PDB file of C-alpha atoms in Angstrom:
ATOM      1  CA  MET A   1      41.823  -3.311  24.444  1.00 52.00           C
ATOM      2  CA  LYS A   2      39.325  -4.877  26.810  1.00 69.00           C
ATOM      3  CA  ASP A   3      39.179  -8.656  27.074  1.00 82.00           C
ATOM      4  CA  VAL A   4      36.996 -10.531  24.592  1.00 87.00           C
ATOM      5  CA  THR A   5      35.195 -13.548  26.026  1.00 89.00           C
ATOM      6  CA  LEU A   6      34.174 -16.772  24.348  1.00 86.00           C
ATOM      7  CA  ARG A   7      30.616 -16.121  25.509  1.00 87.00           C
ATOM      8  CA  GLN A   8      30.554 -12.848  23.580  1.00 89.00           C
ATOM      9  CA  LEU A   9      31.798 -14.642  20.474  1.00 89.00           C
ATOM     10  CA  GLU A  10      29.169 -17.347  20.899  1.00 87.00           C
ATOM     11  CA  TYR A  11      26.426 -14.736  21.086  1.00 89.00           C
ATOM     12  CA  LEU A  12      27.797 -12.903  18.042  1.00 90.00           C
ATOM     13  CA  VAL A  13      27.724 -16.121  16.022  1.00 87.00           C
ATOM     14  CA  ALA A  14      24.125 -16.704  17.132  1.00 87.00           C
ATOM     15  CA  ILE A  15      23.162 -13.179  16.050  1.00 88.00           C
ATOM     16  CA  ALA A  16      24.800 -13.753  12.666  1.00 88.00           C
ATOM     17  CA  GLN A  17      22.970 -17.053  12.307  1.00 83.00           C
ATOM     18  CA  ASP A  18      19.509 -15.764  13.180  1.00 83.00           C
ATOM     19  CA  GLU A  19      19.706 -12.024  12.384  1.00 85.00           C
ATOM     20  CA  SER A  20      17.560 -11.494  15.450  1.00 86.00           C
ATOM     21  CA  ILE A  21      18.328 -10.738  19.104  1.00 87.00           C
ATOM     22  CA  SER A  22      15.271 -12.670  20.269  1.00 88.00           C
ATOM     23  CA  ARG A  23      16.026 -15.791  18.217  1.00 86.00           C
ATOM     24  CA  ALA A  24      19.692 -15.657  19.229  1.00 87.00           C
ATOM     25  CA  ALA A  25      18.578 -15.551  22.872  1.00 88.00           C
ATOM     26  CA  VAL A  26      16.450 -18.655  22.374  1.00 88.00           C
ATOM     27  CA  ARG A  27      19.315 -20.443  20.624  1.00 84.00           C
ATOM     28  CA  CYS A  28      21.716 -19.614  23.465  1.00 87.00           C
ATOM     29  CA  HIS A  29      19.165 -20.170  26.269  1.00 84.00           C
ATOM     30  CA  VAL A  30      19.655 -16.686  27.719  1.00 87.00           C
ATOM     31  CA  SER A  31      17.664 -13.476  27.878  1.00 89.00           C
ATOM     32  CA  GLN A  32      17.546 -10.891  25.107  1.00 88.00           C
ATOM     33  CA  ALA A  33      19.114  -8.435  27.519  1.00 89.00           C
ATOM     34  CA  ALA A  34      22.105 -10.729  27.962  1.00 88.00           C
ATOM     35  CA  ILE A  35      22.594 -10.971  24.198  1.00 89.00           C
ATOM     36  CA  SER A  36      22.322  -7.193  23.749  1.00 89.00           C
ATOM     37  CA  GLN A  37      24.714  -6.477  26.603  1.00 90.00           C
ATOM     38  CA  ALA A  38      27.284  -8.945  25.283  1.00 89.00           C
ATOM     39  CA  LEU A  39      27.070  -7.365  21.837  1.00 90.00           C
ATOM     40  CA  ARG A  40      27.636  -3.878  23.281  1.00 90.00           C
ATOM     41  CA  GLU A  41      30.583  -5.136  25.345  1.00 90.00           C
ATOM     42  CA  LEU A  42      32.121  -6.827  22.318  1.00 90.00           C
ATOM     43  CA  GLU A  43      31.724  -3.674  20.243  1.00 88.00           C
ATOM     44  CA  GLY A  44      33.434  -1.735  23.023  1.00 88.00           C
ATOM     45  CA  ALA A  45      36.265  -4.245  23.249  1.00 88.00           C
ATOM     46  CA  LEU A  46      36.871  -4.270  19.493  1.00 89.00           C
ATOM     47  CA  GLY A  47      36.244  -0.568  18.974  1.00 87.00           C
ATOM     48  CA  VAL A  48      33.908  -1.064  16.014  1.00 89.00           C
ATOM     49  CA  GLN A  49      30.173  -1.231  15.413  1.00 91.00           C
ATOM     50  CA  LEU A  50      29.241  -4.841  14.728  1.00 90.00           C
ATOM     51  CA  ALA A  51      25.514  -4.556  14.176  1.00 88.00           C
ATOM     52  CA  VAL A  52      22.716  -2.198  13.238  1.00 87.00           C
ATOM     53  CA  ARG A  53      19.637  -2.699  15.410  1.00 79.00           C
ATOM     54  CA  ARG A  54      16.264  -2.119  13.768  1.00 71.00           C
ATOM     55  CA  THR A  55      13.185  -2.608  15.900  1.00 63.00           C
ATOM     56  CA  ALA A  56      10.941  -3.912  13.140  1.00 61.00           C
ATOM     57  CA  LYS A  57      13.587  -5.669  11.044  1.00 64.00           C
ATOM     58  CA  GLY A  58      15.788  -7.434  13.561  1.00 75.00           C
ATOM     59  CA  VAL A  59      19.524  -6.875  13.655  1.00 85.00           C
ATOM     60  CA  HIS A  60      21.903  -6.655  10.703  1.00 84.00           C
ATOM     61  CA  LEU A  61      25.646  -7.111  10.995  1.00 87.00           C
ATOM     62  CA  THR A  62      27.935  -4.476   9.564  1.00 88.00           C
ATOM     63  CA  ALA A  63      30.849  -5.454   7.317  1.00 85.00           C
ATOM     64  CA  ALA A  64      33.047  -5.531  10.422  1.00 87.00           C
ATOM     65  CA  GLY A  65      30.416  -7.607  12.206  1.00 88.00           C
ATOM     66  CA  ARG A  66      30.250 -10.141   9.386  1.00 86.00           C
ATOM     67  CA  ALA A  67      34.032 -10.523   9.380  1.00 84.00           C
ATOM     68  CA  ALA A  68      34.098 -10.839  13.169  1.00 88.00           C
ATOM     69  CA  ALA A  69      31.330 -13.461  13.154  1.00 88.00           C
ATOM     70  CA  THR A  70      33.177 -15.552  10.575  1.00 83.00           C
ATOM     71  CA  ARG A  71      36.372 -15.439  12.632  1.00 84.00           C
ATOM     72  CA  ALA A  72      34.417 -16.126  15.814  1.00 86.00           C
ATOM     73  CA  ARG A  73      33.024 -19.372  14.390  1.00 81.00           C
ATOM     74  CA  GLY A  74      36.553 -20.559  13.688  1.00 78.00           C
ATOM     75  CA  VAL A  75      37.762 -19.526  17.140  1.00 82.00           C
ATOM     76  CA  LEU A  76      34.946 -21.413  18.846  1.00 80.00           C
ATOM     77  CA  HIS A  77      35.634 -24.544  16.801  1.00 72.00           C
ATOM     78  CA  ASP A  78      39.354 -24.334  17.635  1.00 74.00           C
ATOM     79  CA  VAL A  79      38.685 -23.845  21.340  1.00 77.00           C
ATOM     80  CA  ARG A  80      36.518 -26.972  21.360  1.00 68.00           C
ATOM     81  CA  GLN A  81      39.347 -28.859  19.676  1.00 63.00           C
ATOM     82  CA  LEU A  82      41.883 -27.544  22.178  1.00 62.00           C
ATOM     83  CA  ALA A  83      39.603 -28.625  25.007  1.00 59.00           C
ATOM     84  CA  GLY A  84      39.374 -32.117  23.577  1.00 54.00           C
ATOM     85  CA  HIS A  85      35.942 -31.649  22.022  1.00 56.00           C
ATOM     86  CA  PRO A  86      36.676 -31.034  18.309  1.00 53.00           C
ATOM     87  CA  GLY A  87      33.375 -32.429  17.136  1.00 56.00           C
ATOM     88  CA  THR A  88      30.934 -30.554  19.328  1.00 59.00           C
ATOM     89  CA  GLY A  89      28.653 -27.683  18.444  1.00 69.00           C
ATOM     90  CA  ARG A  90      26.972 -26.909  15.134  1.00 80.00           C
ATOM     91  CA  LEU A  91      28.554 -27.218  11.706  1.00 88.00           C
ATOM     92  CA  THR A  92      26.657 -25.342   9.011  1.00 92.00           C
ATOM     93  CA  VAL A  93      27.475 -26.263   5.428  1.00 95.00           C
ATOM     94  CA  GLY A  94      26.128 -24.415   2.418  1.00 96.00           C
ATOM     95  CA  CYS A  95      25.521 -26.447  -0.739  1.00 96.00           C
ATOM     96  CA  PHE A  96      24.479 -25.497  -4.225  1.00 91.00           C
ATOM     97  CA  PRO A  97      21.485 -27.834  -4.833  1.00 86.00           C
ATOM     98  CA  SER A  98      23.125 -29.975  -7.529  1.00 82.00           C
ATOM     99  CA  VAL A  99      26.144 -30.437  -5.244  1.00 89.00           C
ATOM    100  CA  SER A 100      24.260 -31.545  -2.118  1.00 91.00           C
ATOM    101  CA  ALA A 101      23.769 -35.161  -3.147  1.00 88.00           C
ATOM    102  CA  GLN A 102      27.512 -35.553  -3.611  1.00 89.00           C
ATOM    103  CA  VAL A 103      28.696 -33.773  -0.477  1.00 94.00           C
ATOM    104  CA  VAL A 104      26.089 -33.956   2.275  1.00 94.00           C
ATOM    105  CA  PRO A 105      26.086 -37.760   2.732  1.00 94.00           C
ATOM    106  CA  GLU A 106      29.874 -37.750   3.089  1.00 93.00           C
ATOM    107  CA  VAL A 107      29.829 -34.923   5.644  1.00 94.00           C
ATOM    108  CA  ALA A 108      26.982 -36.517   7.580  1.00 94.00           C
ATOM    109  CA  GLY A 109      28.766 -39.876   7.601  1.00 92.00           C
ATOM    110  CA  LEU A 110      31.997 -38.310   8.829  1.00 90.00           C
ATOM    111  CA  LEU A 111      30.238 -36.562  11.706  1.00 90.00           C
ATOM    112  CA  ARG A 112      28.309 -39.700  12.663  1.00 89.00           C
ATOM    113  CA  ASP A 113      31.433 -41.879  12.685  1.00 88.00           C
ATOM    114  CA  ARG A 114      34.024 -39.516  14.147  1.00 84.00           C
ATOM    115  CA  PHE A 115      32.194 -36.581  15.705  1.00 84.00           C
ATOM    116  CA  PRO A 116      28.839 -37.887  16.958  1.00 83.00           C
ATOM    117  CA  ASP A 117      28.306 -34.883  19.238  1.00 80.00           C
ATOM    118  CA  ALA A 118      28.442 -32.417  16.342  1.00 84.00           C
ATOM    119  CA  GLN A 119      25.210 -31.107  14.837  1.00 87.00           C
ATOM    120  CA  LEU A 120      25.046 -30.764  11.066  1.00 93.00           C
ATOM    121  CA  GLU A 121      22.938 -27.996   9.574  1.00 93.00           C
ATOM    122  CA  ILE A 122      22.478 -28.040   5.801  1.00 95.00           C
ATOM    123  CA  MET A 123      21.763 -24.818   3.954  1.00 94.00           C
ATOM    124  CA  GLU A 124      20.911 -25.017   0.250  1.00 94.00           C
ATOM    125  CA  GLY A 125      20.330 -22.189  -2.171  1.00 90.00           C
ATOM    126  CA  SER A 126      21.793 -20.155  -4.979  1.00 88.00           C
ATOM    127  CA  ALA A 127      25.549 -19.668  -5.083  1.00 90.00           C
ATOM    128  CA  ALA A 128      25.177 -15.926  -4.504  1.00 90.00           C
ATOM    129  CA  VAL A 129      22.998 -16.348  -1.399  1.00 93.00           C
ATOM    130  CA  LEU A 130      25.213 -19.059   0.071  1.00 95.00           C
ATOM    131  CA  GLN A 131      28.354 -16.977  -0.336  1.00 94.00           C
ATOM    132  CA  GLU A 132      26.666 -13.945   1.191  1.00 92.00           C
ATOM    133  CA  ARG A 133      25.746 -16.057   4.225  1.00 91.00           C
ATOM    134  CA  LEU A 134      29.287 -17.426   4.332  1.00 92.00           C
ATOM    135  CA  LEU A 135      30.659 -13.882   4.464  1.00 90.00           C
ATOM    136  CA  ARG A 136      28.081 -12.951   7.133  1.00 86.00           C
ATOM    137  CA  GLY A 137      29.319 -15.748   9.365  1.00 84.00           C
ATOM    138  CA  GLN A 138      26.123 -17.786   9.008  1.00 86.00           C
ATOM    139  CA  VAL A 139      27.812 -20.692   7.210  1.00 91.00           C
ATOM    140  CA  ASP A 140      31.081 -22.467   8.036  1.00 90.00           C
ATOM    141  CA  VAL A 141      31.938 -23.698   4.528  1.00 95.00           C
ATOM    142  CA  CYS A 142      30.264 -23.692   1.108  1.00 96.00           C
ATOM    143  CA  PHE A 143      30.382 -26.362  -1.594  1.00 97.00           C
ATOM    144  CA  LEU A 144      30.041 -24.850  -5.063  1.00 94.00           C
ATOM    145  CA  TYR A 145      31.354 -24.920  -8.612  1.00 91.00           C
ATOM    146  CA  GLU A 146      34.347 -22.758  -9.479  1.00 91.00           C
ATOM    147  CA  MET A 147      32.481 -20.659 -12.051  1.00 87.00           C
ATOM    148  CA  GLN A 148      30.112 -19.528  -9.285  1.00 89.00           C
ATOM    149  CA  LEU A 149      32.812 -18.113  -6.999  1.00 93.00           C
ATOM    150  CA  GLN A 150      32.819 -14.499  -5.857  1.00 92.00           C
ATOM    151  CA  PRO A 151      36.124 -12.598  -5.370  1.00 93.00           C
ATOM    152  CA  GLU A 152      35.734 -12.466  -1.572  1.00 93.00           C
ATOM    153  CA  VAL A 153      35.970 -16.249  -1.139  1.00 95.00           C
ATOM    154  CA  GLU A 154      38.903 -18.645  -1.384  1.00 94.00           C
ATOM    155  CA  PRO A 155      38.351 -22.065  -3.019  1.00 96.00           C
ATOM    156  CA  THR A 156      39.889 -25.442  -2.235  1.00 96.00           C
ATOM    157  CA  LEU A 157      39.719 -27.892  -5.128  1.00 96.00           C
ATOM    158  CA  LEU A 158      37.761 -31.067  -4.377  1.00 96.00           C
ATOM    159  CA  ARG A 159      37.282 -32.648  -7.804  1.00 93.00           C
ATOM    160  CA  GLU A 160      37.854 -31.443 -11.343  1.00 92.00           C
ATOM    161  CA  ARG A 161      34.615 -31.270 -13.283  1.00 89.00           C
ATOM    162  CA  ARG A 162      33.877 -30.584 -16.953  1.00 89.00           C
ATOM    163  CA  PHE A 163      30.593 -30.167 -18.753  1.00 91.00           C
ATOM    164  CA  LYS A 164      29.513 -33.213 -20.749  1.00 94.00           C
ATOM    165  CA  VAL A 165      26.533 -33.741 -23.020  1.00 96.00           C
ATOM    166  CA  ALA A 166      23.961 -36.011 -21.366  1.00 97.00           C
ATOM    167  CA  VAL A 167      21.717 -37.989 -23.715  1.00 98.00           C
ATOM    168  CA  ALA A 168      19.419 -41.004 -23.538  1.00 98.00           C
ATOM    169  CA  ALA A 169      20.859 -44.387 -24.435  1.00 96.00           C
ATOM    170  CA  ASP A 170      18.835 -44.406 -27.679  1.00 96.00           C
ATOM    171  CA  HIS A 171      19.441 -40.767 -28.636  1.00 97.00           C
ATOM    172  CA  PRO A 172      20.820 -40.210 -32.177  1.00 96.00           C
ATOM    173  CA  LEU A 173      24.098 -38.938 -30.654  1.00 97.00           C
ATOM    174  CA  ALA A 174      24.444 -41.719 -28.067  1.00 97.00           C
ATOM    175  CA  ALA A 175      26.586 -44.061 -30.202  1.00 95.00           C
ATOM    176  CA  ARG A 176      29.329 -41.479 -30.649  1.00 96.00           C
ATOM    177  CA  PRO A 177      32.483 -41.529 -28.490  1.00 96.00           C
ATOM    178  CA  ASP A 178      32.309 -37.737 -28.170  1.00 96.00           C
ATOM    179  CA  VAL A 179      30.337 -34.811 -29.542  1.00 96.00           C
ATOM    180  CA  ARG A 180      30.969 -31.378 -31.004  1.00 96.00           C
ATOM    181  CA  LEU A 181      28.870 -28.523 -29.673  1.00 96.00           C
ATOM    182  CA  ALA A 182      27.706 -27.751 -33.226  1.00 95.00           C
ATOM    183  CA  ASP A 183      26.095 -31.208 -33.332  1.00 95.00           C
ATOM    184  CA  LEU A 184      23.642 -30.124 -30.631  1.00 96.00           C
ATOM    185  CA  ALA A 185      21.993 -27.470 -32.786  1.00 94.00           C
ATOM    186  CA  ASP A 186      19.922 -30.090 -34.639  1.00 94.00           C
ATOM    187  CA  HIS A 187      18.405 -31.585 -31.474  1.00 97.00           C
ATOM    188  CA  PRO A 188      16.197 -30.124 -28.694  1.00 97.00           C
ATOM    189  CA  GLY A 189      17.909 -29.412 -25.394  1.00 97.00           C
ATOM    190  CA  ALA A 190      16.993 -29.044 -21.736  1.00 96.00           C
ATOM    191  CA  LEU A 191      18.576 -26.293 -19.673  1.00 92.00           C
ATOM    192  CA  LEU A 192      19.201 -26.324 -15.937  1.00 87.00           C
ATOM    193  CA  ASN A 193      17.570 -22.977 -15.236  1.00 86.00           C
ATOM    194  CA  VAL A 194      19.533 -21.985 -12.127  1.00 77.00           C
ATOM    195  CA  GLU A 195      21.901 -19.052 -12.193  1.00 69.00           C
ATOM    196  CA  PRO A 196      24.689 -18.939 -13.022  1.00 67.00           C
ATOM    197  CA  ALA A 197      24.331 -22.391 -14.648  1.00 68.00           C
ATOM    198  CA  SER A 198      21.761 -21.125 -17.174  1.00 73.00           C
ATOM    199  CA  PHE A 199      23.894 -18.138 -18.163  1.00 76.00           C
ATOM    200  CA  LEU A 200      27.077 -20.232 -18.306  1.00 78.00           C
ATOM    201  CA  ASN A 201      25.527 -22.874 -20.549  1.00 83.00           C
ATOM    202  CA  GLU A 202      24.090 -20.375 -23.005  1.00 86.00           C
ATOM    203  CA  ALA A 203      27.279 -18.291 -23.006  1.00 87.00           C
ATOM    204  CA  LEU A 204      29.335 -21.434 -23.635  1.00 87.00           C
ATOM    205  CA  LEU A 205      27.248 -22.422 -26.644  1.00 91.00           C
ATOM    206  CA  ALA A 206      27.260 -18.874 -27.999  1.00 92.00           C
ATOM    207  CA  ARG A 207      31.060 -18.713 -27.683  1.00 91.00           C
ATOM    208  CA  PHE A 208      31.304 -21.590 -30.143  1.00 92.00           C
ATOM    209  CA  GLY A 209      28.668 -20.154 -32.460  1.00 93.00           C
ATOM    210  CA  VAL A 210      25.915 -22.605 -31.485  1.00 93.00           C
ATOM    211  CA  VAL A 211      22.280 -21.485 -31.455  1.00 92.00           C
ATOM    212  CA  PRO A 212      20.589 -24.255 -29.433  1.00 93.00           C
ATOM    213  CA  GLN A 213      16.976 -25.414 -29.562  1.00 94.00           C
ATOM    214  CA  ILE A 214      16.193 -25.056 -25.857  1.00 95.00           C
ATOM    215  CA  ALA A 215      12.882 -26.885 -25.524  1.00 96.00           C
ATOM    216  CA  TYR A 216      12.775 -27.207 -21.727  1.00 97.00           C
ATOM    217  CA  ARG A 217      14.012 -25.249 -18.725  1.00 94.00           C
ATOM    218  CA  SER A 218      13.910 -26.482 -15.129  1.00 93.00           C
ATOM    219  CA  THR A 219      15.487 -25.480 -11.819  1.00 88.00           C
ATOM    220  CA  ASP A 220      15.632 -29.160 -10.773  1.00 89.00           C
ATOM    221  CA  VAL A 221      18.496 -31.305 -12.085  1.00 88.00           C
ATOM    222  CA  LEU A 222      16.380 -34.437 -11.529  1.00 93.00           C
ATOM    223  CA  THR A 223      13.770 -33.059 -13.916  1.00 96.00           C
ATOM    224  CA  VAL A 224      16.434 -32.269 -16.501  1.00 96.00           C
ATOM    225  CA  ARG A 225      17.821 -35.821 -16.224  1.00 96.00           C
ATOM    226  CA  ALA A 226      14.298 -37.243 -16.557  1.00 97.00           C
ATOM    227  CA  LEU A 227      13.720 -35.287 -19.770  1.00 98.00           C
ATOM    228  CA  VAL A 228      17.051 -36.524 -21.084  1.00 98.00           C
ATOM    229  CA  GLY A 229      16.314 -40.109 -20.046  1.00 98.00           C
ATOM    230  CA  ARG A 230      13.078 -40.105 -22.042  1.00 97.00           C
ATOM    231  CA  GLY A 231      14.941 -38.985 -25.137  1.00 97.00           C
ATOM    232  CA  LEU A 232      13.218 -35.614 -25.187  1.00 98.00           C
ATOM    233  CA  ALA A 233      16.379 -33.531 -24.961  1.00 97.00           C
ATOM    234  CA  TRP A 234      20.106 -33.364 -24.399  1.00 98.00           C
ATOM    235  CA  ALA A 235      21.590 -31.389 -21.512  1.00 96.00           C
ATOM    236  CA  LEU A 236      24.936 -29.945 -20.461  1.00 94.00           C
ATOM    237  CA  LEU A 237      25.683 -31.501 -17.079  1.00 92.00           C
ATOM    238  CA  MET A 238      28.771 -32.288 -15.014  1.00 85.00           C
ATOM    239  CA  THR A 239      27.820 -34.989 -12.531  1.00 84.00           C
ATOM    240  CA  GLU A 240      27.574 -38.350 -14.286  1.00 89.00           C
ATOM    241  CA  VAL A 241      24.904 -40.806 -13.165  1.00 91.00           C
ATOM    242  CA  ALA A 242      23.990 -44.135 -14.733  1.00 94.00           C
ATOM    243  CA  SER A 243      20.311 -43.365 -15.076  1.00 96.00           C
ATOM    244  CA  SER A 244      17.568 -40.851 -14.382  1.00 96.00           C
ATOM    245  CA  HIS A 245      15.508 -41.197 -11.209  1.00 94.00           C
ATOM    246  CA  GLU A 246      12.971 -43.056 -13.356  1.00 96.00           C
ATOM    247  CA  GLY A 247      15.601 -45.704 -14.065  1.00 96.00           C
ATOM    248  CA  ARG A 248      16.166 -44.751 -17.708  1.00 97.00           C
ATOM    249  CA  PRO A 249      19.839 -45.128 -18.747  1.00 97.00           C
ATOM    250  CA  LEU A 250      21.888 -42.056 -19.584  1.00 98.00           C
ATOM    251  CA  ARG A 251      25.084 -41.523 -21.524  1.00 97.00           C
ATOM    252  CA  PHE A 252      27.518 -38.682 -20.856  1.00 97.00           C
ATOM    253  CA  LEU A 253      29.536 -37.727 -23.933  1.00 97.00           C
ATOM    254  CA  PRO A 254      32.841 -35.809 -23.733  1.00 96.00           C
ATOM    255  CA  ILE A 255      32.890 -32.532 -25.663  1.00 96.00           C
ATOM    256  CA  VAL A 256      35.494 -32.262 -28.431  1.00 96.00           C
ATOM    257  CA  GLU A 257      36.116 -28.554 -27.890  1.00 95.00           C
ATOM    258  CA  ASP A 258      38.253 -27.445 -24.947  1.00 92.00           C
ATOM    259  CA  ILE A 259      35.669 -25.617 -22.882  1.00 89.00           C
ATOM    260  CA  GLY A 260      37.691 -25.545 -19.645  1.00 87.00           C
ATOM    261  CA  THR A 261      36.760 -26.830 -16.219  1.00 87.00           C
ATOM    262  CA  ASN A 262      34.035 -26.016 -13.728  1.00 87.00           C
ATOM    263  CA  SER A 263      35.396 -27.957 -10.782  1.00 92.00           C
ATOM    264  CA  LEU A 264      33.751 -28.749  -7.460  1.00 94.00           C
ATOM    265  CA  VAL A 265      35.279 -26.663  -4.660  1.00 96.00           C
ATOM    266  CA  ALA A 266      34.957 -25.914  -0.967  1.00 97.00           C
ATOM    267  CA  ALA A 267      34.821 -22.169  -0.314  1.00 96.00           C
ATOM    268  CA  LEU A 268      35.812 -20.099   2.718  1.00 94.00           C
ATOM    269  CA  PRO A 269      36.023 -16.338   3.199  1.00 92.00           C
ATOM    270  CA  ARG A 270      39.319 -15.111   1.775  1.00 89.00           C
ATOM    271  CA  GLY A 271      41.954 -14.675   4.464  1.00 84.00           C
ATOM    272  CA  ILE A 272      40.054 -16.734   7.056  1.00 81.00           C
ATOM    273  CA  ARG A 273      41.672 -19.932   8.337  1.00 80.00           C
ATOM    274  CA  ALA A 274      39.365 -22.933   8.465  1.00 82.00           C
ATOM    275  CA  SER A 275      38.567 -24.473  11.840  1.00 79.00           C
ATOM    276  CA  GLY A 276      39.894 -27.932  12.585  1.00 80.00           C
ATOM    277  CA  LEU A 277      36.503 -29.532  11.997  1.00 84.00           C
ATOM    278  CA  VAL A 278      36.032 -27.769   8.664  1.00 89.00           C
ATOM    279  CA  GLU A 279      39.527 -28.832   7.595  1.00 88.00           C
ATOM    280  CA  GLN A 280      38.667 -32.460   8.312  1.00 87.00           C
ATOM    281  CA  VAL A 281      35.376 -32.191   6.431  1.00 92.00           C
ATOM    282  CA  VAL A 282      37.160 -30.747   3.383  1.00 94.00           C
ATOM    283  CA  GLU A 283      39.884 -33.419   3.547  1.00 93.00           C
ATOM    284  CA  GLN A 284      37.218 -36.132   3.739  1.00 91.00           C
ATOM    285  CA  CYS A 285      35.532 -34.787   0.605  1.00 93.00           C
ATOM    286  CA  GLN A 286      38.859 -34.600  -1.229  1.00 93.00           C
ATOM    287  CA  GLN A 287      39.502 -38.246  -0.434  1.00 91.00           C
ATOM    288  CA  VAL A 288      36.133 -39.864  -1.109  1.00 90.00           C
ATOM    289  CA  LEU A 289      34.249 -37.891  -3.761  1.00 89.00           C
ATOM    290  CA  PRO A 290      34.132 -39.766  -7.072  1.00 81.00           C
ATOM    291  CA  PRO A 291      36.350 -38.500  -9.906  1.00 76.00           C
TER     292      PRO A 291
END
């Protein structure tokens, strides 16, 4: 097999990130011809087609290309660590929106304090899109809930999470120490309308024979908390906060039924070893995230 160079791997990662030869060239400060040549040389060295080039639609990595790009990101991180520069380059983290507020400040603080030369890129979106980008080599690590995981990714547990019923401090259920799901049927609810959260919540209630009065649906967890804080609805949520963003107090009631966990996890492509920097980011989150 012909030699594979770090430069070729760097260009492959840029192609995976941008899905465009021209944008990858700008990112790497080289010509488009240099990117294209390096890609052809890497395909020759590995003996597989890594990308499909489409004039009008950019470049799309093949399955082999996605796997190679993911491994290449790890190799580049490890080489920087070996050379004494573990915290250089770009770290791209994918976060499900309701997870970002918990994870991103910790990651950003870690990089500022210990790896000031590293660049943090935050990518938010649906769990399905984030995992697809993870498998394409566009993201280094994803932070998700366990019920969102696809078979191709491997999770590392960060914190156990369970659904609780969020209500306003003056809600009729607020004085109880816990709540049965059947008790919710008599009160209007608000649903976080983001898949798979929406499906999971409705499936959970249906499993216990509850037909809820869903009065509100929103893709924004802050909106759901605001509705709850005003006493307009209850909601099934996992991350406990003292109040809504309007400052209205909230209560989070444990659910009597055993509905299982939906824990917060860090996800990597299955079979791919995390780079040293990613390992330290995951360890930091395991240590500091609230229970």
